[in-house]
PDB file of C-alpha atoms in Angstrom:
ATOM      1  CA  UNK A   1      13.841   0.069 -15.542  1.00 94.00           C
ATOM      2  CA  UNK A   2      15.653   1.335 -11.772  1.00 95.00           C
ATOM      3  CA  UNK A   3      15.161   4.332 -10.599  1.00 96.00           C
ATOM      4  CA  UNK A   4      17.717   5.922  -8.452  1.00 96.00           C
ATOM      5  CA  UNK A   5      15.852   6.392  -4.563  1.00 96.00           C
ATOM      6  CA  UNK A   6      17.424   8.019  -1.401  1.00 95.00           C
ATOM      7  CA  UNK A   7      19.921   5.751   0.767  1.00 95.00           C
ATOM      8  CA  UNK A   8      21.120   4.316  -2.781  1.00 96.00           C
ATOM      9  CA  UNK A   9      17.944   2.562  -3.469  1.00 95.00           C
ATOM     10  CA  UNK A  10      17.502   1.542  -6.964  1.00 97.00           C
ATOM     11  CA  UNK A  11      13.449   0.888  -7.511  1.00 98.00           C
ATOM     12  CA  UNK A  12      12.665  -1.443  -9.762  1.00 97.00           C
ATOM     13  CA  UNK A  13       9.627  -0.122 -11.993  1.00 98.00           C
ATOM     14  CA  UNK A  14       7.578  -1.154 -15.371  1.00 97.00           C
ATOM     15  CA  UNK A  15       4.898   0.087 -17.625  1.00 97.00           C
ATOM     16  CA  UNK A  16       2.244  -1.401 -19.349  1.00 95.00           C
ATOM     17  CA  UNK A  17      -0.552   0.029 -21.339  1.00 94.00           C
ATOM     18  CA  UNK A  18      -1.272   3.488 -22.300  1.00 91.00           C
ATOM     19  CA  UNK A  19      -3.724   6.451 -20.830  1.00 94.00           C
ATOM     20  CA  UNK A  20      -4.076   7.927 -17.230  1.00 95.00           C
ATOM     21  CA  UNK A  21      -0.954   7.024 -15.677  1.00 97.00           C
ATOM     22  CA  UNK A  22      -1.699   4.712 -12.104  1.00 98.00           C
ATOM     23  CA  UNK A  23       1.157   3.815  -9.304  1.00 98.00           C
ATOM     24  CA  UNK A  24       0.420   0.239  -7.687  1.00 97.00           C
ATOM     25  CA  UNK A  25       1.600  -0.358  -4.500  1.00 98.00           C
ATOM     26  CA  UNK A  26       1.799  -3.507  -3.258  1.00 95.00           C
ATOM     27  CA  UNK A  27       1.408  -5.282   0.461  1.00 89.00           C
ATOM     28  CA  UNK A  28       4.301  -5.645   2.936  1.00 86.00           C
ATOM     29  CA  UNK A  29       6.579  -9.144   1.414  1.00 81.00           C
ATOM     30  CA  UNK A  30       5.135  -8.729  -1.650  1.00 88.00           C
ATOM     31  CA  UNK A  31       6.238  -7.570  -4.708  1.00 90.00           C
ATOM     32  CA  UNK A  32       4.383  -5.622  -8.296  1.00 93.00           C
ATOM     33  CA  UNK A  33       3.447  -9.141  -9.208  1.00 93.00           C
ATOM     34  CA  UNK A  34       0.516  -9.355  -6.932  1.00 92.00           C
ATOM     35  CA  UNK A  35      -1.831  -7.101  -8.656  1.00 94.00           C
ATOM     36  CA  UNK A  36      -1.394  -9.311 -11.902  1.00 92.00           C
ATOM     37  CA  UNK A  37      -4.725  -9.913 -12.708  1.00 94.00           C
ATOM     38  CA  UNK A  38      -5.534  -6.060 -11.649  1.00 95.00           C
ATOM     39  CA  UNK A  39      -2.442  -5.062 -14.436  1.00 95.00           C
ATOM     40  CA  UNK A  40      -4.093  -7.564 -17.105  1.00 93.00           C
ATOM     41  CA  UNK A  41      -7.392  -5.837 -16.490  1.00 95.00           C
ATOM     42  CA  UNK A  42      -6.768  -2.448 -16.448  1.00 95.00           C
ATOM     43  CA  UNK A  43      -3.583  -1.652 -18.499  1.00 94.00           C
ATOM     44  CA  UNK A  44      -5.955  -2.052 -21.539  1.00 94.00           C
ATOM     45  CA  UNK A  45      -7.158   1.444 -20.461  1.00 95.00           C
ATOM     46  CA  UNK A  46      -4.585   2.631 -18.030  1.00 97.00           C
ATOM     47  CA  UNK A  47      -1.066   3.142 -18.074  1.00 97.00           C
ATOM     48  CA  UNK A  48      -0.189   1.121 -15.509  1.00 97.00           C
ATOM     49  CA  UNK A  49       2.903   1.708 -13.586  1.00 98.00           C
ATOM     50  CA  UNK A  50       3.921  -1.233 -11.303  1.00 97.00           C
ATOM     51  CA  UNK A  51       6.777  -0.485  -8.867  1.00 97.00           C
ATOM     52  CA  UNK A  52       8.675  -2.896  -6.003  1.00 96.00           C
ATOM     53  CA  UNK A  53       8.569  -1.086  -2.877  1.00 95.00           C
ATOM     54  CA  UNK A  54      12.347  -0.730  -1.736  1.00 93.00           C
ATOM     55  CA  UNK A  55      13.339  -3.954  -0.012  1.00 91.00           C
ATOM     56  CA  UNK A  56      10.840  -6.003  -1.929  1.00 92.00           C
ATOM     57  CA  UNK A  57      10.946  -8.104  -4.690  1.00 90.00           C
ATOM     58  CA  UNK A  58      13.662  -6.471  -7.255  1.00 94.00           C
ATOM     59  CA  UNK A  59      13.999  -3.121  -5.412  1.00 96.00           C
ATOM     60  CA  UNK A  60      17.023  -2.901  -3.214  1.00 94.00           C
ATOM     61  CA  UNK A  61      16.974  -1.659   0.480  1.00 91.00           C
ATOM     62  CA  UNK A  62      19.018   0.745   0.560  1.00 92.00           C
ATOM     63  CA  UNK A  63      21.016   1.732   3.693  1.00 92.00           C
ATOM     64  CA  UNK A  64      17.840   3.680   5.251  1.00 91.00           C
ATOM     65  CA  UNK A  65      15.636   2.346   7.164  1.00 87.00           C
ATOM     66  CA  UNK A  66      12.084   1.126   5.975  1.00 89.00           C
ATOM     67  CA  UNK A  67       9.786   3.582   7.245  1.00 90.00           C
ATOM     68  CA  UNK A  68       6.202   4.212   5.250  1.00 90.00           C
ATOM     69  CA  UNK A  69       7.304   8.095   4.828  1.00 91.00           C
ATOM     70  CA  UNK A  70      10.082   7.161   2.839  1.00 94.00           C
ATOM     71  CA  UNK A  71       8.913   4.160   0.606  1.00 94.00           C
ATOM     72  CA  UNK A  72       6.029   7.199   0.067  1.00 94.00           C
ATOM     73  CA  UNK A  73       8.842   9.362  -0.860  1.00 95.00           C
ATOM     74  CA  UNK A  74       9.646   6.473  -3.304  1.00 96.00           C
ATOM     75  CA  UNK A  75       6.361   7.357  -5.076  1.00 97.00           C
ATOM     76  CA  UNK A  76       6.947  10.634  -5.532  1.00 95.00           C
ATOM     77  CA  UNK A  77      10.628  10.085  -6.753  1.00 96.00           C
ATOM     78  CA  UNK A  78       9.051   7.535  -9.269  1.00 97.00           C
ATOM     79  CA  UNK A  79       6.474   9.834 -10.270  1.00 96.00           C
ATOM     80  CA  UNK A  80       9.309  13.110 -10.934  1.00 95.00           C
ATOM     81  CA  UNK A  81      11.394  10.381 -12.866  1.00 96.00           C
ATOM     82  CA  UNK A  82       8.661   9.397 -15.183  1.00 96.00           C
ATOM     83  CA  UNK A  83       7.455  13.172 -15.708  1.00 95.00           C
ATOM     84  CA  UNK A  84       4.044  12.772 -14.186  1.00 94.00           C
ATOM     85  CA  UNK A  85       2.045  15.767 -13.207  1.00 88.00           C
ATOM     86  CA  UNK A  86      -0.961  13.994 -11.838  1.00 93.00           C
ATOM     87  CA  UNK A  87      -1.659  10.433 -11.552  1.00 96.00           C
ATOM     88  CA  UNK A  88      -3.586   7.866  -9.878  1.00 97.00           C
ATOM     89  CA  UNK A  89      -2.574   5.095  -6.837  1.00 97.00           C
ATOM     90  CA  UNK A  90      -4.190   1.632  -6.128  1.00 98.00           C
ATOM     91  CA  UNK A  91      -2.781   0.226  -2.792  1.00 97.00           C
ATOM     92  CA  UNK A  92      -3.028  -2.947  -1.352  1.00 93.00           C
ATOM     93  CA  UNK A  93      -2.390  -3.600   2.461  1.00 90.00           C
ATOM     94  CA  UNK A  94       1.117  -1.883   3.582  1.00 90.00           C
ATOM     95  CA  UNK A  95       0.681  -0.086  -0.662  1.00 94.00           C
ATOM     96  CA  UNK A  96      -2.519   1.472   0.753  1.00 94.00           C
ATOM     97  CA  UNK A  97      -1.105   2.809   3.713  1.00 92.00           C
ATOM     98  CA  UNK A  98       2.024   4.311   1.214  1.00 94.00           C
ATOM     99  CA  UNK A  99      -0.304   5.379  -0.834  1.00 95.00           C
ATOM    100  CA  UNK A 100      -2.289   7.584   2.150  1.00 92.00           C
ATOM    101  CA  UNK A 101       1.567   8.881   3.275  1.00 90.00           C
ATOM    102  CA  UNK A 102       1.795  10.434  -0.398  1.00 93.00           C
ATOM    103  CA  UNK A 103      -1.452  12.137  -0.058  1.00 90.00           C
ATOM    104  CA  UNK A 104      -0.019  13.535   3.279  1.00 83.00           C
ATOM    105  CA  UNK A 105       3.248  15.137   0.376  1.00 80.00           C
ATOM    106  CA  UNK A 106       1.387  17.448  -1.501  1.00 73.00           C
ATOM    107  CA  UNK A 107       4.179  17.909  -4.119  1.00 73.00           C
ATOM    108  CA  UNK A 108       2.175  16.529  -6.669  1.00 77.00           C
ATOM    109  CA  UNK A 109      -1.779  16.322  -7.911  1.00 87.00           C
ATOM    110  CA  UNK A 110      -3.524  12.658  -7.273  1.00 93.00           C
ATOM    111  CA  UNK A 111      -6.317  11.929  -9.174  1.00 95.00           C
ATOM    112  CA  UNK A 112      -7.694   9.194  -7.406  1.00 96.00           C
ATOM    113  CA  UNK A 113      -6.596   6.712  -5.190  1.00 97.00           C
ATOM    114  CA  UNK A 114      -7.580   3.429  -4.527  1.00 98.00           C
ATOM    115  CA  UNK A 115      -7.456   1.805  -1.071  1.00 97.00           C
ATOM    116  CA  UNK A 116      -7.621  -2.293  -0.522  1.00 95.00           C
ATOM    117  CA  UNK A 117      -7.540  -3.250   2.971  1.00 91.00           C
ATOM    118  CA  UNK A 118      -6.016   0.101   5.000  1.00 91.00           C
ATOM    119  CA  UNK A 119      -5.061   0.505   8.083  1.00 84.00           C
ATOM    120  CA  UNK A 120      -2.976   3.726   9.772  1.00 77.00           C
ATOM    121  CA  UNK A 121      -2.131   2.303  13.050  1.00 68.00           C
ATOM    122  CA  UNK A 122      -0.952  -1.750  14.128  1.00 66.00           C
ATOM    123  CA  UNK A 123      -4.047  -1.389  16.140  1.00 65.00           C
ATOM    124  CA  UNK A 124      -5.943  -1.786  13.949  1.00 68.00           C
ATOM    125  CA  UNK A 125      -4.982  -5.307  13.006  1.00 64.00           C
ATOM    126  CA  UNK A 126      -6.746  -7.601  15.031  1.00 64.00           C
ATOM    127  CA  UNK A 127      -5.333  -9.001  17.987  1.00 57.00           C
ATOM    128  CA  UNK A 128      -4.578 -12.756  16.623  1.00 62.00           C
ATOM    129  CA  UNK A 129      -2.725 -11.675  13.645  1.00 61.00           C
ATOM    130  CA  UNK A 130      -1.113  -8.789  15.648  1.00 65.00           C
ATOM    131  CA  UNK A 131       0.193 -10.571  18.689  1.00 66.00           C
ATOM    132  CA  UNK A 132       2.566 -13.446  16.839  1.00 71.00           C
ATOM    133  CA  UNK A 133       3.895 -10.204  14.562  1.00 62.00           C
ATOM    134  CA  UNK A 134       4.830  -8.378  18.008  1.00 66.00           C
ATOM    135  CA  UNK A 135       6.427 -11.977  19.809  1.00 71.00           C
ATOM    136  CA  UNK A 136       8.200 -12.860  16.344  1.00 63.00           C
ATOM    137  CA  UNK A 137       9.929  -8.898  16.040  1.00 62.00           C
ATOM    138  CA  UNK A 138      10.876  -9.042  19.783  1.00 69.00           C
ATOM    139  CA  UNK A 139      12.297 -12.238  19.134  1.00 75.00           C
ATOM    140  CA  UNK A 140      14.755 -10.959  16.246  1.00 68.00           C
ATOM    141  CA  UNK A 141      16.200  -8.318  18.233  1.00 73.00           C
ATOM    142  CA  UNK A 142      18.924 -10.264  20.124  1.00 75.00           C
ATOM    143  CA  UNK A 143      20.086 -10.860  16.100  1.00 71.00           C
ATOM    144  CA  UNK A 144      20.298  -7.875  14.573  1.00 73.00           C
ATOM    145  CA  UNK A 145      24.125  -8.427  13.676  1.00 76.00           C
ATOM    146  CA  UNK A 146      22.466 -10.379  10.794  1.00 77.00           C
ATOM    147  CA  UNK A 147      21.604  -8.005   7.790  1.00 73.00           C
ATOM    148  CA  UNK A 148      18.776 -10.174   6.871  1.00 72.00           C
ATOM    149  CA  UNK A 149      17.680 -10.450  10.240  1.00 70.00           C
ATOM    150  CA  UNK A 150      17.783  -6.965  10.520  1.00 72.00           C
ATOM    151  CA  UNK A 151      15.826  -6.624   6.575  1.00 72.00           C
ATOM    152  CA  UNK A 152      13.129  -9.266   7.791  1.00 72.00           C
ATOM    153  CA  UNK A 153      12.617  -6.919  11.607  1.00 71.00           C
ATOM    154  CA  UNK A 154      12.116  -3.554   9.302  1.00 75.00           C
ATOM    155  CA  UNK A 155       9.322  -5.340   7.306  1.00 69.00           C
ATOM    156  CA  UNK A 156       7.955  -5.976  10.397  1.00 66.00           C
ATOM    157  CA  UNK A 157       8.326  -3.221  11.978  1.00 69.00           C
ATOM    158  CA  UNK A 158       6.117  -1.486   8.786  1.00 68.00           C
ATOM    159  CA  UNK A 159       2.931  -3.420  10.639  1.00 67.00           C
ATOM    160  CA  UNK A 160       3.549  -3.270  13.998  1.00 68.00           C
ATOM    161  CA  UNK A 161       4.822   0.354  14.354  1.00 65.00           C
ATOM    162  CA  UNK A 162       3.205   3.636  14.598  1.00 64.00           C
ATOM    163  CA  UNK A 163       3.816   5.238  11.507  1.00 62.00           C
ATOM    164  CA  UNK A 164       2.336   8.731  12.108  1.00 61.00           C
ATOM    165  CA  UNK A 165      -0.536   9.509  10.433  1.00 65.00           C
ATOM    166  CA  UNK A 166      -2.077  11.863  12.550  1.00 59.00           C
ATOM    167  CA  UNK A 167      -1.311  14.742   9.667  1.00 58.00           C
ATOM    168  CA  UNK A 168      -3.811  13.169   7.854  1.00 59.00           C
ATOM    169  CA  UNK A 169      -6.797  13.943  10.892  1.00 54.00           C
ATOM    170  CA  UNK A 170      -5.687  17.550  10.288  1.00 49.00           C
ATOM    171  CA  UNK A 171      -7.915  18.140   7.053  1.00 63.00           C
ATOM    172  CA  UNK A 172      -9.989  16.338   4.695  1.00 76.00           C
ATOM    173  CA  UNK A 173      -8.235  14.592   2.172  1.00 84.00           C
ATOM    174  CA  UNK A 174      -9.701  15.793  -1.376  1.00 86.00           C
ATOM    175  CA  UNK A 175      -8.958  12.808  -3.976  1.00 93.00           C
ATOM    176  CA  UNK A 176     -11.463  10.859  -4.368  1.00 95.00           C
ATOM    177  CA  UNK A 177     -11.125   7.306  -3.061  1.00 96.00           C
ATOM    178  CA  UNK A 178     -12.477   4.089  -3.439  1.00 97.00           C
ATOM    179  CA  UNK A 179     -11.769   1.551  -0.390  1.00 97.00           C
ATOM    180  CA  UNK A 180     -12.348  -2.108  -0.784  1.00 96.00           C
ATOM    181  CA  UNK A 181     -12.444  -4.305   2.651  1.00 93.00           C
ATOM    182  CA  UNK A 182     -12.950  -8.305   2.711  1.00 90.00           C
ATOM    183  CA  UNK A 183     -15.563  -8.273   4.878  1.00 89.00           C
ATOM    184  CA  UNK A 184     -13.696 -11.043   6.982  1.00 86.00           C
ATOM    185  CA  UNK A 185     -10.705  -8.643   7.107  1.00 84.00           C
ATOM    186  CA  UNK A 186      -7.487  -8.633   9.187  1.00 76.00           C
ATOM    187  CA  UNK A 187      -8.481  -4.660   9.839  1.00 84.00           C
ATOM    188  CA  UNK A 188     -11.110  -4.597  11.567  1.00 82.00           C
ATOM    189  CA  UNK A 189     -14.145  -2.852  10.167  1.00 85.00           C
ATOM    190  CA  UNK A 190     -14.553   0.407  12.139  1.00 85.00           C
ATOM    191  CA  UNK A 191     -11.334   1.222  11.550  1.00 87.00           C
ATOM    192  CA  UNK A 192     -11.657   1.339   7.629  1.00 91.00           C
ATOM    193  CA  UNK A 193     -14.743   3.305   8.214  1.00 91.00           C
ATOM    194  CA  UNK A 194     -12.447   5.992   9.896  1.00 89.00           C
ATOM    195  CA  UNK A 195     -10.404   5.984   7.053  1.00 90.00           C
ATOM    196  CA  UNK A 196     -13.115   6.651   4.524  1.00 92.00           C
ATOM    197  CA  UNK A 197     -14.005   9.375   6.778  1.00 90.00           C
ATOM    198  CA  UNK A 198     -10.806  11.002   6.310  1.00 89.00           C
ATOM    199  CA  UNK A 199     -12.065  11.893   2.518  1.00 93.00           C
ATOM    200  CA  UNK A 200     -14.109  14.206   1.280  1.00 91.00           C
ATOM    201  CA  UNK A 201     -15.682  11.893  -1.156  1.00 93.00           C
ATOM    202  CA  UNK A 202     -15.315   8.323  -0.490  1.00 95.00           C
ATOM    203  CA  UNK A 203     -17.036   4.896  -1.551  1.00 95.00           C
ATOM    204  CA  UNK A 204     -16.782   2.111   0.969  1.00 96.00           C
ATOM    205  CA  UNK A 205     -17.228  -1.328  -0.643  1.00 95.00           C
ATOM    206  CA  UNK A 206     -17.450  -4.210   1.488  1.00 94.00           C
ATOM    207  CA  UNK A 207     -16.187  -7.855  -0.139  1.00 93.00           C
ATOM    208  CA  UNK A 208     -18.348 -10.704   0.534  1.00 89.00           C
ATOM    209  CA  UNK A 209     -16.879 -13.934   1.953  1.00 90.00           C
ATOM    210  CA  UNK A 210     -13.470 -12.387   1.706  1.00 86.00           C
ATOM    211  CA  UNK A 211     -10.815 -12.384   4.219  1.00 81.00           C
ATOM    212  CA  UNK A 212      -7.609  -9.537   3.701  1.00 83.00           C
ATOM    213  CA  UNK A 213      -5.789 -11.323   0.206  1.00 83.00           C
ATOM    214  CA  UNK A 214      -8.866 -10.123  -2.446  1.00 90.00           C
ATOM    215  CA  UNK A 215      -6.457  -9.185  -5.175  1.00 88.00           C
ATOM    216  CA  UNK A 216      -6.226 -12.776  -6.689  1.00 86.00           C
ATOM    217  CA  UNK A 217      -9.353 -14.190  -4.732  1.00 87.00           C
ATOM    218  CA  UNK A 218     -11.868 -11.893  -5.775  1.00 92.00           C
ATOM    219  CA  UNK A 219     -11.093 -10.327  -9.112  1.00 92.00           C
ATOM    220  CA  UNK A 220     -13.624 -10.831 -10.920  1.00 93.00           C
ATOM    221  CA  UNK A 221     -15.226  -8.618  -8.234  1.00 93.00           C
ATOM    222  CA  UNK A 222     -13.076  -5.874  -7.444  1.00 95.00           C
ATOM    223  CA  UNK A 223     -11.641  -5.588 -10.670  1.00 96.00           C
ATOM    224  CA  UNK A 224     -14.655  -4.297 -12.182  1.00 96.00           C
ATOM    225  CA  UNK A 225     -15.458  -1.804  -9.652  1.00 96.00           C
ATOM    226  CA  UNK A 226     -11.954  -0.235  -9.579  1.00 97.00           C
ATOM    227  CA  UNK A 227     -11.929   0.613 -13.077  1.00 96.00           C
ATOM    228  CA  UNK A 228     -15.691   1.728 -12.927  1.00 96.00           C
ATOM    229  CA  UNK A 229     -14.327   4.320 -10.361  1.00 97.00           C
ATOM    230  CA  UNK A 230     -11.648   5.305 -11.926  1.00 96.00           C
ATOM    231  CA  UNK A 231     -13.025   5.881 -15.384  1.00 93.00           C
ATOM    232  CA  UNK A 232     -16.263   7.916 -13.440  1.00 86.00           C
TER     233      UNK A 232
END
């Protein structure tokens, strides 16, 4: 199904299973397809509800700008469409960091949420992954005539921008969370432990030989754990 999204966005979205109703939210280029094996697993217990964030995968743009406030906005239009009340989030990368801009809307209850590889600021990518992201956006502005040009520099943008979090410093958030970190991350590691300090209740697993992509890497791992915490 579409759902109809501010700047004429239509949002693609399914469903699959049946029970507590969870919103994935997938990484920056990517689209619902990523958390396959997470859907497979879980929608035998959850109603899983899988949305492409706008611009990705079969989502349109829209003629806003990307911005994390307003693909969080997204969320909560989803949720009002589908008649949810309360429901759960599981975000990966760029999904994670949606997912903590919806906690910072309080138009609706959240379960739980959980949180794969965060980060709230670009510094907090480390510097060999961030660098190449900042050369490769300064070297699309001279382009921005070009409407893909200017789609690719507002997915980039999402990672190297500051996106404003600092709302979320002001109190502690109350859903509980689970986070999940490769423990060879692109965040680096202090910086998801100030994130899980932003909770009132919060478990901090760390991944074992795992870099940032755990999703389809390490399964048979995480998989287990989510649904352990979300069933507690």
């Amino acid at each position: 199904m579409t759902i109809d999204a501010l700047g004429g966005a239509k949002l693609f979205v399914t469903c699959q299973g049946d029970g507590a109703p969870i919103i994935m939210l997938h990484g920056n280029r990517q689209d619902s397809s990523s958390f396959h094996f997470q859907t497979e697993f879980l929608s035998k217990t959850f109603k899983i509800i899988s949305l492409d964030s706008r611009g990705h995968g079969q989502s349109t743009h829209g003629s806003l700008p990307l911005t994390l406030d307003l693909m969080a906005q997204d969320v909560i239009t989803v949720a009002d469409a589908l008649k949810l009340s309360t429901f759960s989030m599981i975000g990966f990368s760029d999904g994670a960091n949606i997912a903590l801009k919806v906690l910072g809307k309080p138009t609706h209850q959240i379960d739980k949420v959980v949180l794969i590889s965060p980060n709230i600021s670009p510094n907090q990518l480390k510097f060999y992954l961030r660098l190449p992201l900042q050369i490769l956006y300064l070297m699309m502005k001279p382009f921005q005539k070009s409407l893909w040009i200017r789609r690719q520099s507002d997915l980039l943008s999402l990672m190297i921008h500051d996106q404003a979090f600092s709302n979320l410093q002001l109190e502690k958030l109350s859903p509980p969370a689970l986070i999940l970190s490769g423990r060879n991350d692109i965040i680096h590691s202090h910086h998801i432990r100030e994130i899980s300090d932003l909770f009132i209740t919060a478990k901090l697993v760390w991944i074992s030989h795992a870099g940032h992509f755990i999703l389809n890497r390490k399964q048979a791992v995480i998989n287990p754990l989510i649904k352990e915490f979300l069933e507690t």
